[in-house]
PDB file of C-alpha atoms in Angstrom:
ATOM      1  CA  MET A  77       0.465  59.421  41.262  1.00 48.00           C
ATOM      2  CA  LYS A  78      -1.018  56.301  42.671  1.00 47.00           C
ATOM      3  CA  VAL A  79      -2.080  53.461  40.407  1.00 44.00           C
ATOM      4  CA  PRO A  80      -5.444  52.092  41.432  1.00 51.00           C
ATOM      5  CA  ILE A  81      -5.330  48.661  42.963  1.00 46.00           C
ATOM      6  CA  ARG A  82      -7.968  47.471  40.452  1.00 45.00           C
ATOM      7  CA  MET A  83      -5.741  48.485  37.535  1.00 46.00           C
ATOM      8  CA  ILE A  84      -2.826  46.498  39.011  1.00 42.00           C
ATOM      9  CA  SER A  85      -5.101  43.489  39.404  1.00 47.00           C
ATOM     10  CA  VAL A  86      -6.283  43.800  35.781  1.00 44.00           C
ATOM     11  CA  ALA A  87      -2.705  44.133  34.536  1.00 44.00           C
ATOM     12  CA  THR A  88      -1.633  41.100  36.538  1.00 43.00           C
ATOM     13  CA  SER A  89      -4.564  39.069  35.231  1.00 44.00           C
ATOM     14  CA  PHE A  90      -3.779  40.165  31.675  1.00 40.00           C
ATOM     15  CA  PHE A  91      -0.146  39.095  32.129  1.00 40.00           C
ATOM     16  CA  TRP A  92      -1.183  35.644  33.352  1.00 43.00           C
ATOM     17  CA  VAL A  93      -3.663  35.236  30.514  1.00 43.00           C
ATOM     18  CA  ILE A  94      -0.963  36.041  27.978  1.00 39.00           C
ATOM     19  CA  LEU A  95       1.470  33.670  29.717  1.00 39.00           C
ATOM     20  CA  ILE A  96      -1.090  30.848  29.754  1.00 43.00           C
ATOM     21  CA  ILE A  97      -1.957  31.393  26.082  1.00 40.00           C
ATOM     22  CA  PHE A  98       1.740  31.391  25.197  1.00 41.00           C
ATOM     23  CA  SER A  99       2.388  28.252  27.234  1.00 45.00           C
ATOM     24  CA  VAL A 100      -0.561  26.452  25.677  1.00 46.00           C
ATOM     25  CA  SER A 101       0.554  27.432  22.180  1.00 48.00           C
ATOM     26  CA  ALA A 102       4.106  26.269  22.956  1.00 50.00           C
ATOM     27  CA  ILE A 103       2.816  22.937  24.244  1.00 49.00           C
ATOM     28  CA  TYR A 104       0.557  22.567  21.212  1.00 48.00           C
ATOM     29  CA  SER A 105       3.536  23.443  19.053  1.00 52.00           C
ATOM     30  CA  MET A 106       5.353  20.440  20.506  1.00 60.00           C
ATOM     31  CA  GLU A 107       2.722  18.192  18.932  1.00 67.00           C
ATOM     32  CA  ASN A 108       3.890  19.311  15.502  1.00 72.00           C
ATOM     33  CA  ILE A 109       7.397  18.011  16.036  1.00 77.00           C
ATOM     34  CA  ARG A 110       8.261  14.674  14.461  1.00 79.00           C
ATOM     35  CA  LEU A 111      11.242  12.540  15.404  1.00 79.00           C
ATOM     36  CA  ASP A 112      12.048   9.488  13.285  1.00 80.00           C
ATOM     37  CA  LEU A 113      14.659   7.025  14.489  1.00 75.00           C
ATOM     38  CA  GLY A 114      15.890   4.672  11.759  1.00 76.00           C
ATOM     39  CA  LYS A 115      17.344   1.187  11.903  1.00 77.00           C
ATOM     40  CA  PRO A 116      20.918   1.185  13.231  1.00 78.00           C
ATOM     41  CA  GLN A 117      23.829   0.383  10.944  1.00 83.00           C
ATOM     42  CA  THR A 118      26.773  -1.478  12.486  1.00 83.00           C
ATOM     43  CA  THR A 119      30.400  -1.117  11.446  1.00 86.00           C
ATOM     44  CA  ILE A 120      33.736  -2.091  12.943  1.00 85.00           C
ATOM     45  CA  THR A 121      36.267   0.719  13.319  1.00 86.00           C
ATOM     46  CA  PRO A 122      40.050   0.299  12.909  1.00 83.00           C
ATOM     47  CA  ASP A 123      40.249   0.479  16.721  1.00 82.00           C
ATOM     48  CA  ASN A 124      38.101  -2.676  17.039  1.00 81.00           C
ATOM     49  CA  GLU A 125      35.066  -0.757  18.213  1.00 86.00           C
ATOM     50  CA  LEU A 126      31.517  -1.645  17.273  1.00 87.00           C
ATOM     51  CA  LEU A 127      29.936   1.566  15.955  1.00 90.00           C
ATOM     52  CA  LEU A 128      26.134   1.784  15.991  1.00 88.00           C
ATOM     53  CA  SER A 129      24.803   4.583  13.767  1.00 89.00           C
ATOM     54  CA  PHE A 130      21.124   5.538  14.073  1.00 85.00           C
ATOM     55  CA  PRO A 131      19.799   7.796  11.275  1.00 88.00           C
ATOM     56  CA  ILE A 132      17.540  10.469  12.762  1.00 87.00           C
ATOM     57  CA  GLY A 133      15.039  12.736  11.025  1.00 88.00           C
ATOM     58  CA  ILE A 134      13.680  15.774  12.892  1.00 87.00           C
ATOM     59  CA  VAL A 135      10.821  17.882  11.503  1.00 87.00           C
ATOM     60  CA  ASN A 136       9.913  21.058  13.379  1.00 85.00           C
ATOM     61  CA  ASN A 137       6.495  22.155  12.143  1.00 83.00           C
ATOM     62  CA  GLY A 138       5.784  23.939  15.398  1.00 77.00           C
ATOM     63  CA  TYR A 139       5.459  27.662  16.021  1.00 76.00           C
ATOM     64  CA  TYR A 140       8.788  28.082  17.790  1.00 78.00           C
ATOM     65  CA  ASN A 141      12.441  27.194  17.443  1.00 84.00           C
ATOM     66  CA  LEU A 142      13.731  24.210  19.380  1.00 83.00           C
ATOM     67  CA  ASP A 143      16.764  24.912  21.525  1.00 88.00           C
ATOM     68  CA  ASP A 144      19.196  22.560  23.276  1.00 91.00           C
ATOM     69  CA  PHE A 145      17.906  19.484  21.443  1.00 88.00           C
ATOM     70  CA  ASN A 146      19.665  16.501  23.002  1.00 91.00           C
ATOM     71  CA  ILE A 147      19.485  12.732  22.495  1.00 89.00           C
ATOM     72  CA  SER A 148      21.266  10.492  24.969  1.00 91.00           C
ATOM     73  CA  THR A 149      21.327   6.707  24.943  1.00 89.00           C
ATOM     74  CA  GLU A 150      22.742   4.069  27.239  1.00 92.00           C
ATOM     75  CA  ILE A 151      23.217   0.391  26.391  1.00 90.00           C
ATOM     76  CA  GLN A 152      23.014  -2.078  29.269  1.00 89.00           C
ATOM     77  CA  ASP A 153      23.457  -5.811  29.531  1.00 85.00           C
ATOM     78  CA  MET A 154      20.794  -8.023  31.081  1.00 80.00           C
ATOM     79  CA  GLN A 155      22.288  -7.364  34.540  1.00 83.00           C
ATOM     80  CA  ASN A 156      21.665  -3.614  34.031  1.00 84.00           C
ATOM     81  CA  SER A 157      25.382  -2.919  33.793  1.00 88.00           C
ATOM     82  CA  THR A 158      26.265   0.002  31.503  1.00 90.00           C
ATOM     83  CA  MET A 159      28.173  -1.040  28.388  1.00 90.00           C
ATOM     84  CA  ALA A 160      28.213   2.151  26.303  1.00 90.00           C
ATOM     85  CA  GLN A 161      26.709   5.629  26.022  1.00 92.00           C
ATOM     86  CA  GLY A 162      25.977   7.979  23.147  1.00 92.00           C
ATOM     87  CA  PHE A 163      25.109  11.690  22.949  1.00 94.00           C
ATOM     88  CA  THR A 164      23.871  13.960  20.166  1.00 93.00           C
ATOM     89  CA  PHE A 165      23.413  17.690  20.773  1.00 95.00           C
ATOM     90  CA  ILE A 166      21.883  20.216  18.365  1.00 93.00           C
ATOM     91  CA  PRO A 167      21.915  23.859  19.566  1.00 93.00           C
ATOM     92  CA  VAL A 168      18.849  25.022  17.617  1.00 92.00           C
ATOM     93  CA  ILE A 169      16.309  23.646  15.139  1.00 88.00           C
ATOM     94  CA  GLU A 170      14.385  26.512  13.594  1.00 90.00           C
ATOM     95  CA  THR A 171      10.652  26.421  13.006  1.00 87.00           C
ATOM     96  CA  GLY A 172       9.828  24.884   9.646  1.00 87.00           C
ATOM     97  CA  GLU A 173      13.224  23.161   9.469  1.00 91.00           C
ATOM     98  CA  THR A 174      13.765  19.511   8.560  1.00 91.00           C
ATOM     99  CA  LEU A 175      17.043  18.115   9.863  1.00 91.00           C
ATOM    100  CA  ASN A 176      18.674  14.763   9.166  1.00 92.00           C
ATOM    101  CA  THR A 177      21.536  13.648  11.372  1.00 91.00           C
ATOM    102  CA  THR A 178      23.095  10.528  12.868  1.00 92.00           C
ATOM    103  CA  HIS A 179      23.216   9.404  16.471  1.00 90.00           C
ATOM    104  CA  GLN A 180      26.209   7.185  17.190  1.00 91.00           C
ATOM    105  CA  ILE A 181      27.183   4.812  19.972  1.00 91.00           C
ATOM    106  CA  SER A 182      30.576   3.119  20.059  1.00 91.00           C
ATOM    107  CA  ILE A 183      31.266  -0.055  22.026  1.00 89.00           C
ATOM    108  CA  ASN A 184      34.749  -1.344  22.741  1.00 87.00           C
ATOM    109  CA  LEU A 185      34.294  -4.955  21.677  1.00 86.00           C
ATOM    110  CA  THR A 186      37.518  -6.160  23.269  1.00 86.00           C
ATOM    111  CA  ASP A 187      36.642  -4.765  26.694  1.00 86.00           C
ATOM    112  CA  MET A 188      33.020  -5.851  26.448  1.00 88.00           C
ATOM    113  CA  LEU A 189      33.753  -9.462  25.517  1.00 88.00           C
ATOM    114  CA  GLN A 190      36.621  -9.807  27.971  1.00 86.00           C
ATOM    115  CA  THR A 191      34.447  -8.723  30.894  1.00 87.00           C
ATOM    116  CA  ARG A 192      31.194 -10.342  29.694  1.00 90.00           C
ATOM    117  CA  GLN A 193      32.303 -13.666  28.269  1.00 91.00           C
ATOM    118  CA  ASN A 194      28.748 -15.032  28.315  1.00 92.00           C
ATOM    119  CA  LEU A 195      28.176 -12.801  25.263  1.00 94.00           C
ATOM    120  CA  ILE A 196      30.761 -14.846  23.344  1.00 95.00           C
ATOM    121  CA  VAL A 197      28.591 -17.958  23.287  1.00 95.00           C
ATOM    122  CA  ASN A 198      25.056 -16.720  24.024  1.00 95.00           C
ATOM    123  CA  ASP A 199      22.623 -14.696  21.942  1.00 95.00           C
ATOM    124  CA  THR A 200      20.701 -12.200  24.042  1.00 92.00           C
ATOM    125  CA  GLU A 201      18.829  -8.904  24.089  1.00 90.00           C
ATOM    126  CA  LEU A 202      20.601  -5.738  25.198  1.00 88.00           C
ATOM    127  CA  GLN A 203      18.676  -2.975  26.929  1.00 88.00           C
ATOM    128  CA  VAL A 204      18.731   0.516  25.343  1.00 86.00           C
ATOM    129  CA  ASP A 205      17.600   3.475  27.466  1.00 88.00           C
ATOM    130  CA  ALA A 206      16.970   6.595  25.356  1.00 86.00           C
ATOM    131  CA  MET A 207      16.131  10.131  26.455  1.00 87.00           C
ATOM    132  CA  VAL A 208      15.222  13.140  24.298  1.00 86.00           C
ATOM    133  CA  SER A 209      15.157  16.633  25.782  1.00 86.00           C
ATOM    134  CA  MET A 210      14.529  20.023  24.198  1.00 83.00           C
ATOM    135  CA  LYS A 211      13.289  23.524  24.891  1.00 83.00           C
ATOM    136  CA  ALA A 212      10.647  25.434  22.892  1.00 75.00           C
ATOM    137  CA  ALA A 213      10.548  29.226  22.718  1.00 69.00           C
ATOM    138  CA  GLU A 214      13.323  29.324  25.335  1.00 71.00           C
ATOM    139  CA  LEU A 215      10.675  28.629  27.977  1.00 69.00           C
ATOM    140  CA  ILE A 216       8.968  25.266  27.783  1.00 73.00           C
ATOM    141  CA  SER A 217      11.219  22.283  28.501  1.00 77.00           C
ATOM    142  CA  LEU A 218      10.295  18.795  27.421  1.00 77.00           C
ATOM    143  CA  GLN A 219      11.931  15.505  28.306  1.00 80.00           C
ATOM    144  CA  VAL A 220      10.851  12.102  27.007  1.00 79.00           C
ATOM    145  CA  SER A 221      12.424   8.746  27.844  1.00 81.00           C
ATOM    146  CA  SER A 222      11.973   5.340  26.304  1.00 80.00           C
ATOM    147  CA  ASN A 223      13.250   1.785  26.662  1.00 81.00           C
ATOM    148  CA  LEU A 224      13.861  -0.694  23.888  1.00 80.00           C
ATOM    149  CA  THR A 225      15.883  -3.807  23.259  1.00 82.00           C
ATOM    150  CA  MET A 226      18.574  -4.593  20.720  1.00 83.00           C
ATOM    151  CA  PRO A 227      19.496  -8.136  19.658  1.00 87.00           C
ATOM    152  CA  TRP A 228      23.038  -9.359  20.280  1.00 91.00           C
ATOM    153  CA  GLY A 229      24.487 -12.226  18.245  1.00 93.00           C
ATOM    154  CA  ALA A 230      27.212 -14.369  19.825  1.00 95.00           C
ATOM    155  CA  PRO A 231      30.353 -15.053  17.749  1.00 96.00           C
ATOM    156  CA  LEU A 232      30.625 -18.623  19.112  1.00 97.00           C
ATOM    157  CA  TYR A 233      26.950 -19.446  19.367  1.00 97.00           C
ATOM    158  CA  ASN A 234      26.176 -23.067  20.288  1.00 96.00           C
ATOM    159  CA  LEU A 235      29.857 -23.987  20.552  1.00 96.00           C
ATOM    160  CA  THR A 236      30.040 -27.785  20.681  1.00 96.00           C
ATOM    161  CA  PHE A 237      32.895 -30.287  20.944  1.00 96.00           C
ATOM    162  CA  ALA A 238      32.158 -33.907  20.030  1.00 95.00           C
ATOM    163  CA  THR A 239      33.968 -36.906  21.499  1.00 93.00           C
ATOM    164  CA  PRO A 240      37.691 -36.871  20.547  1.00 93.00           C
ATOM    165  CA  LYS A 241      38.762 -39.495  18.014  1.00 94.00           C
ATOM    166  CA  PHE A 242      42.178 -41.209  18.206  1.00 92.00           C
ATOM    167  CA  THR A 243      43.802 -42.938  15.218  1.00 93.00           C
ATOM    168  CA  VAL A 244      47.291 -44.362  14.730  1.00 91.00           C
ATOM    169  CA  GLN A 245      49.254 -42.805  11.877  1.00 88.00           C
ATOM    170  CA  VAL A 246      52.689 -43.536  10.363  1.00 86.00           C
ATOM    171  CA  ASP A 247      55.017 -40.764   9.240  1.00 82.00           C
ATOM    172  CA  PRO A 248      57.463 -40.999   6.279  1.00 83.00           C
ATOM    173  CA  ASN A 249      60.129 -42.337   8.657  1.00 80.00           C
ATOM    174  CA  SER A 250      57.844 -45.242   9.629  1.00 80.00           C
ATOM    175  CA  THR A 251      57.382 -43.783  13.073  1.00 83.00           C
ATOM    176  CA  LYS A 252      53.960 -44.277  14.573  1.00 87.00           C
ATOM    177  CA  TYR A 253      52.118 -41.388  16.194  1.00 89.00           C
ATOM    178  CA  CYS A 254      48.595 -40.661  17.371  1.00 92.00           C
ATOM    179  CA  ARG A 255      46.285 -38.336  15.403  1.00 94.00           C
ATOM    180  CA  VAL A 256      43.650 -36.684  17.576  1.00 94.00           C
ATOM    181  CA  ASP A 257      40.551 -35.122  16.003  1.00 95.00           C
ATOM    182  CA  ILE A 258      37.952 -33.140  17.958  1.00 96.00           C
ATOM    183  CA  PRO A 259      34.862 -32.349  15.832  1.00 97.00           C
ATOM    184  CA  THR A 260      33.951 -28.722  16.554  1.00 97.00           C
ATOM    185  CA  THR A 261      30.922 -26.679  15.516  1.00 97.00           C
ATOM    186  CA  PHE A 262      29.518 -23.221  16.211  1.00 98.00           C
ATOM    187  CA  GLU A 263      27.674 -20.408  14.437  1.00 97.00           C
ATOM    188  CA  ASN A 264      28.965 -16.856  14.118  1.00 97.00           C
ATOM    189  CA  HIS A 265      25.868 -14.773  14.866  1.00 96.00           C
ATOM    190  CA  ALA A 266      27.934 -11.616  15.408  1.00 93.00           C
ATOM    191  CA  SER A 267      27.952  -8.565  13.148  1.00 88.00           C
ATOM    192  CA  PHE A 268      31.678  -9.000  12.481  1.00 89.00           C
ATOM    193  CA  ASP A 269      33.906 -11.618  10.896  1.00 91.00           C
ATOM    194  CA  LEU A 270      35.703 -13.971  13.243  1.00 93.00           C
ATOM    195  CA  ASN A 271      39.401 -14.229  12.408  1.00 93.00           C
ATOM    196  CA  GLY A 272      42.051 -15.633  14.729  1.00 95.00           C
ATOM    197  CA  THR A 273      43.395 -18.906  16.032  1.00 97.00           C
ATOM    198  CA  VAL A 274      42.350 -21.862  18.141  1.00 97.00           C
ATOM    199  CA  GLN A 275      45.017 -23.417  20.349  1.00 97.00           C
ATOM    200  CA  LEU A 276      44.595 -27.024  21.413  1.00 97.00           C
ATOM    201  CA  ASN A 277      46.632 -28.426  24.309  1.00 97.00           C
ATOM    202  CA  MET A 278      46.624 -32.083  25.397  1.00 96.00           C
ATOM    203  CA  TYR A 279      47.457 -33.224  28.927  1.00 96.00           C
ATOM    204  CA  ASP A 280      47.914 -36.775  30.181  1.00 93.00           C
ATOM    205  CA  ASN A 281      46.458 -38.179  33.402  1.00 91.00           C
ATOM    206  CA  ARG A 282      49.317 -36.598  35.366  1.00 92.00           C
ATOM    207  CA  SER A 283      48.527 -33.120  33.931  1.00 94.00           C
ATOM    208  CA  ILE A 284      51.725 -33.171  31.859  1.00 93.00           C
ATOM    209  CA  LEU A 285      51.484 -31.345  28.530  1.00 95.00           C
ATOM    210  CA  THR A 286      51.916 -33.980  25.816  1.00 94.00           C
ATOM    211  CA  GLY A 287      51.123 -31.993  22.689  1.00 93.00           C
ATOM    212  CA  THR A 288      49.910 -28.666  21.333  1.00 95.00           C
ATOM    213  CA  ALA A 289      48.580 -27.332  18.045  1.00 96.00           C
ATOM    214  CA  LYS A 290      47.381 -23.979  16.723  1.00 96.00           C
ATOM    215  CA  ILE A 291      44.619 -23.865  14.088  1.00 95.00           C
ATOM    216  CA  VAL A 292      43.720 -20.846  11.954  1.00 96.00           C
ATOM    217  CA  LEU A 293      40.143 -19.675  12.491  1.00 96.00           C
ATOM    218  CA  ILE A 294      38.287 -17.816   9.719  1.00 95.00           C
ATOM    219  CA  THR A 295      34.510 -17.606  10.061  1.00 96.00           C
ATOM    220  CA  PRO A 296      32.595 -14.779   8.332  1.00 95.00           C
ATOM    221  CA  GLN A 297      29.664 -13.218  10.106  1.00 93.00           C
ATOM    222  CA  GLN A 298      26.370 -15.106   9.954  1.00 93.00           C
ATOM    223  CA  SER A 299      28.107 -18.335   8.891  1.00 96.00           C
ATOM    224  CA  SER A 300      28.725 -21.730  10.487  1.00 96.00           C
ATOM    225  CA  TYR A 301      31.986 -23.404  11.459  1.00 96.00           C
ATOM    226  CA  GLN A 302      32.262 -27.165  11.238  1.00 96.00           C
ATOM    227  CA  SER A 303      35.689 -28.734  11.324  1.00 95.00           C
ATOM    228  CA  ASP A 304      38.026 -30.957  13.326  1.00 95.00           C
ATOM    229  CA  LEU A 305      40.629 -29.593  15.690  1.00 95.00           C
ATOM    230  CA  GLU A 306      43.642 -31.767  14.905  1.00 95.00           C
ATOM    231  CA  LEU A 307      46.619 -32.654  17.068  1.00 94.00           C
ATOM    232  CA  ASP A 308      49.490 -35.134  16.538  1.00 93.00           C
ATOM    233  CA  VAL A 309      51.239 -36.609  19.585  1.00 92.00           C
ATOM    234  CA  PRO A 310      53.786 -39.425  20.051  1.00 90.00           C
ATOM    235  CA  ILE A 311      52.099 -42.676  20.982  1.00 88.00           C
ATOM    236  CA  ALA A 312      54.433 -43.039  23.959  1.00 85.00           C
ATOM    237  CA  ASN A 313      52.988 -39.789  25.364  1.00 84.00           C
ATOM    238  CA  THR A 314      49.354 -40.857  25.290  1.00 87.00           C
ATOM    239  CA  THR A 315      47.597 -42.209  28.361  1.00 88.00           C
ATOM    240  CA  PRO A 316      44.199 -43.913  28.725  1.00 89.00           C
ATOM    241  CA  ASN A 317      42.675 -40.734  30.057  1.00 93.00           C
ATOM    242  CA  GLY A 318      43.462 -37.052  30.395  1.00 94.00           C
ATOM    243  CA  ARG A 319      42.105 -33.751  29.115  1.00 96.00           C
ATOM    244  CA  PHE A 320      42.274 -31.192  26.336  1.00 97.00           C
ATOM    245  CA  GLU A 321      42.262 -27.431  26.824  1.00 97.00           C
ATOM    246  CA  VAL A 322      40.978 -25.194  24.025  1.00 97.00           C
ATOM    247  CA  PHE A 323      41.744 -21.466  23.705  1.00 96.00           C
ATOM    248  CA  PHE A 324      40.203 -19.031  21.207  1.00 96.00           C
ATOM    249  CA  ALA A 325      42.154 -15.880  20.314  1.00 94.00           C
ATOM    250  CA  THR A 326      40.788 -13.202  17.959  1.00 92.00           C
ATOM    251  CA  SER A 327      41.309  -9.470  17.521  1.00 85.00           C
ATOM    252  CA  PHE A 328      38.247  -8.877  19.736  1.00 87.00           C
ATOM    253  CA  PHE A 329      38.485 -11.429  22.521  1.00 90.00           C
ATOM    254  CA  ARG A 330      40.296 -14.346  24.132  1.00 90.00           C
ATOM    255  CA  TYR A 331      38.225 -17.212  25.425  1.00 94.00           C
ATOM    256  CA  GLY A 332      39.328 -20.285  27.351  1.00 91.00           C
ATOM    257  CA  PRO A 333      40.506 -22.623  28.571  1.00 94.00           C
ATOM    258  CA  LEU A 334      37.591 -24.871  27.672  1.00 95.00           C
ATOM    259  CA  VAL A 335      38.302 -28.298  29.164  1.00 96.00           C
ATOM    260  CA  ILE A 336      37.432 -31.499  27.281  1.00 95.00           C
ATOM    261  CA  PRO A 337      38.151 -34.708  29.248  1.00 94.00           C
ATOM    262  CA  TYR A 338      38.873 -37.958  27.436  1.00 92.00           C
ATOM    263  CA  GLY A 339      39.053 -41.604  28.464  1.00 87.00           C
ATOM    264  CA  GLY A 340      36.493 -41.401  31.263  1.00 72.00           C
TER     265      GLY A 340
END
């Protein structure tokens, strides 16, 4: 039995009409999906990683389930170099379901600050590239991307060394020595406390090490540091000019030497 060509044409047209109606309804259904991205919370893990946690609320008021729901983010520095990535995958979000979850990105602070030492002393904006992809009714795929910025606070923001001061002191044995004070200031704009040491080395005009000192550094986040780096050296070892070298060492980074000349 032969099927009339007209009947095949009608059946084909009917199939395409149904497919178009279904596609339109699936696309319209996408408009009833709400994605809320909350303000990130920052914590420091025992492994010295900066963990960014974004609370996410997903409301599926569409007609169909959402499959393969995926959020991927990438954090870049101002030179577009990738610093960290994060991924969140949800196999299915049923129609009518409200889901609350957390999207996390971890950054190895030690590696980041060792390779990008400008972030130790400079506040900046980091680039965040985000992409959301999903599939509705196992047929319609949707992918949306967005760009935003995230502020970065430097742990040694506006680090400043004033002119070294030299004074003659006398110890209990009546021996004279030279006390060196270098007024030092900075602001800890980072989201973590700054604990470590500052090492101060003094060299004479022949580049011979004449003295060294190590100072404990404790500066809570969002606070200022204002103190003198102190060093005692024998008077016989001082010369009219020379230099100081300053090294910072914390659990997250090492920074230096910073050279401070003295005596012109």
